Amino acid sequence: MEQRRADAIAEELEELIFDGTFSDGDRLDEVRLAERFRVSRTPLREALQRLARSGLVELIPRRGAFVRQPGPVELMEMFEVMAEVEAVCGRLAAVRISDSALADLHDANQKCQAAVDCQNSETYYIENERFHKIIYKQSGNSFLETETGNLHRRLKPFRRQQLRLRGRMAQSMAEHRSILEALESGDPEAAAVALRGHVAIQGEKFHSLMVNLKKASA
Amino acid sequence: MEQRRADAIAEELEELIFDGTFSDGDRLDEVRLAERFRVSRTPLREALQRLARSGLVELIPRRGAFVRQPGPVELMEMFEVMAEVEAVCGRLAAVRISDSALADLHDANQKCQAAVDCQNSETYYIENERFHKIIYKQSGNSFLETETGNLHRRLKPFRRQQLRLRGRMAQSMAEHRSILEALESGDPEAAAVALRGHVAIQGEKFHSLMVNLKKASA
DNA sequence: GTCAATAATGCTGTATACAAGAATAGATTT
DNA sequence: AAATCTATTCTTGTATACAGCATTATTGAC
């Protein structure tokens, strides 16, 4: 059983928030949620605190827990930081990466390409993630690796929609290749620039998505 | 009263860990701590989870909470990330900083210099912190500002000891000046390089401190 | 004498009961 | 009629009681 109770509940709640069951600003009633998950308030409160830690809910003392989806501005900020942090990973990895990791990157990239050819966005998504996680690890800094992974995870639900944009996967592949080249030639600045651009463009794509969404709803 | 109970306890516990009352690997008994703070286990557990979030304790399910001081390797990693993240702040701030913020930086720097002249390391420490926090804010990215501030806070107890190193404050002042120049001329790369070097050197100073400590104890 | 197995103790994780504060609704006053 | 104050109710924060798992110690067997 362990403490997994709170952990499992936190994950389920996360899903419910992403699914839109609870939307921004909603108050999360402890009692009702406790009934829903068939647990007492104690583990549920711990789950809420876990979510507060990752920024998904805001805990206001004596008032309750409120769903706090990051707004467009904050999302852009997070994408900007993601781009910079990945650039850092790239710069460090360029001089620290192992040969076997380079081989793994090639492998992930080839599978990405195969996914593009098959129009299989699910596989592409998975291999793309593997590609990036290899770079995090090869930064040779496990603290950086963990923190970058956390931010990556937080942005996951927002990055996913972009794959549907026409031509995005092909463009992304080209960027991957230049990243790989920079890493292979051991050029820190080139790797940093390539990765920064690669991730930053996701933020911009996301931005235009938001704008179009607004236009559509107006 | 609010939920501040857990927050206050978390801070006190943090102090106790930094003071050495609890050292690395110590198990934190919930019942004894609850008695010590005159509260029940419930708010104390919340405090422990808060500390787990900042990485000071490790929560092992069904085993308890253990003090987890970062080891030398992890500390070096954290300093490296700190240097890179501050460099990012600098690069963004170089093109976004306001005139009034530049004036504030000058002011903080002058007060730093005055503190060096007076051999007042306490004041130096405070103004130095202000100097850096202004740059975080002027990155124009409040998410980055918050995250950088968090890491800064986490490294606080380890950075403090370095000020005692002979000549460190003077050297630091020179670095501050070059940072300020880069920001004033709006040169992103120069600002990034200056800040990275300024912070990275703290990690190296810390490293040599550790080595000396080891030599002394051997 | 040593190792293993079982029992007992002590801790964490969970539930429930209680207290205090916040929000809302109703009544009274201006 | 509107606004304010008060009282009631609902919710959060805290304490305590209970259950389950881990650790340790003791006993028995090899």
Short mmCIF file of N, CA and C in Angstrom, two decimals, chain A residues 196, chain B residues 86-96 179 182-196:
data_model
loop_
_atom_site.label_atom_id
_atom_site.label_comp_id
_atom_site.label_asym_id
_atom_site.label_seq_id
_atom_site.Cartn_x
_atom_site.Cartn_y
_atom_site.Cartn_z
N ARG A 196 18.12 25.44 -28.62
CA ARG A 196 17.30 26.57 -28.21
C ARG A 196 16.26 26.90 -29.27
N GLU B 86 21.76 31.51 -14.25
CA GLU B 86 22.01 32.95 -14.11
C GLU B 86 22.47 33.54 -15.43
N ALA B 87 23.24 32.75 -16.18
CA ALA B 87 23.67 33.20 -17.50
C ALA B 87 22.46 33.44 -18.39
N VAL B 88 21.49 32.56 -18.30
CA VAL B 88 20.25 32.72 -19.07
C VAL B 88 19.54 34.02 -18.66
N CYS B 89 19.42 34.22 -17.36
CA CYS B 89 18.81 35.46 -16.87
C CYS B 89 19.53 36.66 -17.46
N GLY B 90 20.84 36.60 -17.44
CA GLY B 90 21.63 37.71 -17.96
C GLY B 90 21.40 37.93 -19.43
N ARG B 91 21.37 36.85 -20.20
CA ARG B 91 21.18 36.99 -21.64
C ARG B 91 19.84 37.65 -21.95
N LEU B 92 18.80 37.21 -21.26
CA LEU B 92 17.47 37.79 -21.50
C LEU B 92 17.42 39.22 -20.98
N ALA B 93 18.01 39.44 -19.80
CA ALA B 93 17.94 40.77 -19.19
C ALA B 93 18.66 41.81 -20.05
N ALA B 94 19.70 41.38 -20.74
CA ALA B 94 20.51 42.33 -21.52
C ALA B 94 19.65 43.09 -22.53
N VAL B 95 18.64 42.44 -23.05
CA VAL B 95 17.80 43.11 -24.05
C VAL B 95 16.46 43.57 -23.49
N ARG B 96 16.24 43.32 -22.19
CA ARG B 96 14.92 43.66 -21.63
C ARG B 96 15.01 44.59 -20.42
N ILE B 179 29.69 42.45 -15.46
CA ILE B 179 28.29 42.07 -15.70
C ILE B 179 27.47 43.31 -16.02
N ALA B 182 28.10 44.71 -19.45
CA ALA B 182 27.45 43.94 -20.51
C ALA B 182 25.96 44.26 -20.57
N LEU B 183 25.35 44.39 -19.41
CA LEU B 183 23.91 44.69 -19.39
C LEU B 183 23.65 46.09 -19.92
N GLU B 184 24.52 47.02 -19.57
CA GLU B 184 24.32 48.40 -20.02
C GLU B 184 24.47 48.53 -21.53
N SER B 185 25.43 47.78 -22.07
CA SER B 185 25.62 47.86 -23.52
C SER B 185 24.65 46.94 -24.25
N GLY B 186 23.82 46.23 -23.50
CA GLY B 186 22.80 45.40 -24.12
C GLY B 186 23.37 44.23 -24.90
N ASP B 187 24.48 43.70 -24.43
CA ASP B 187 25.13 42.58 -25.11
C ASP B 187 24.75 41.26 -24.43
N PRO B 188 23.87 40.49 -25.06
CA PRO B 188 23.36 39.27 -24.40
C PRO B 188 24.46 38.26 -24.11
N GLU B 189 25.29 37.98 -25.11
CA GLU B 189 26.30 36.94 -24.91
C GLU B 189 27.32 37.33 -23.87
N ALA B 190 27.72 38.60 -23.90
CA ALA B 190 28.69 39.07 -22.90
C ALA B 190 28.11 38.95 -21.50
N ALA B 191 26.84 39.31 -21.36
CA ALA B 191 26.19 39.21 -20.04
C ALA B 191 26.14 37.76 -19.59
N ALA B 192 25.80 36.89 -20.53
CA ALA B 192 25.71 35.47 -20.19
C ALA B 192 27.06 34.94 -19.74
N VAL B 193 28.09 35.26 -20.51
CA VAL B 193 29.43 34.77 -20.19
C VAL B 193 29.90 35.31 -18.83
N ALA B 194 29.67 36.60 -18.62
CA ALA B 194 30.12 37.22 -17.37
C ALA B 194 29.42 36.59 -16.18
N LEU B 195 28.11 36.42 -16.29
CA LEU B 195 27.37 35.85 -15.16
C LEU B 195 27.73 34.39 -14.94
N ARG B 196 27.88 33.64 -16.04
CA ARG B 196 28.23 32.23 -15.89
C ARG B 196 29.55 32.09 -15.15
#
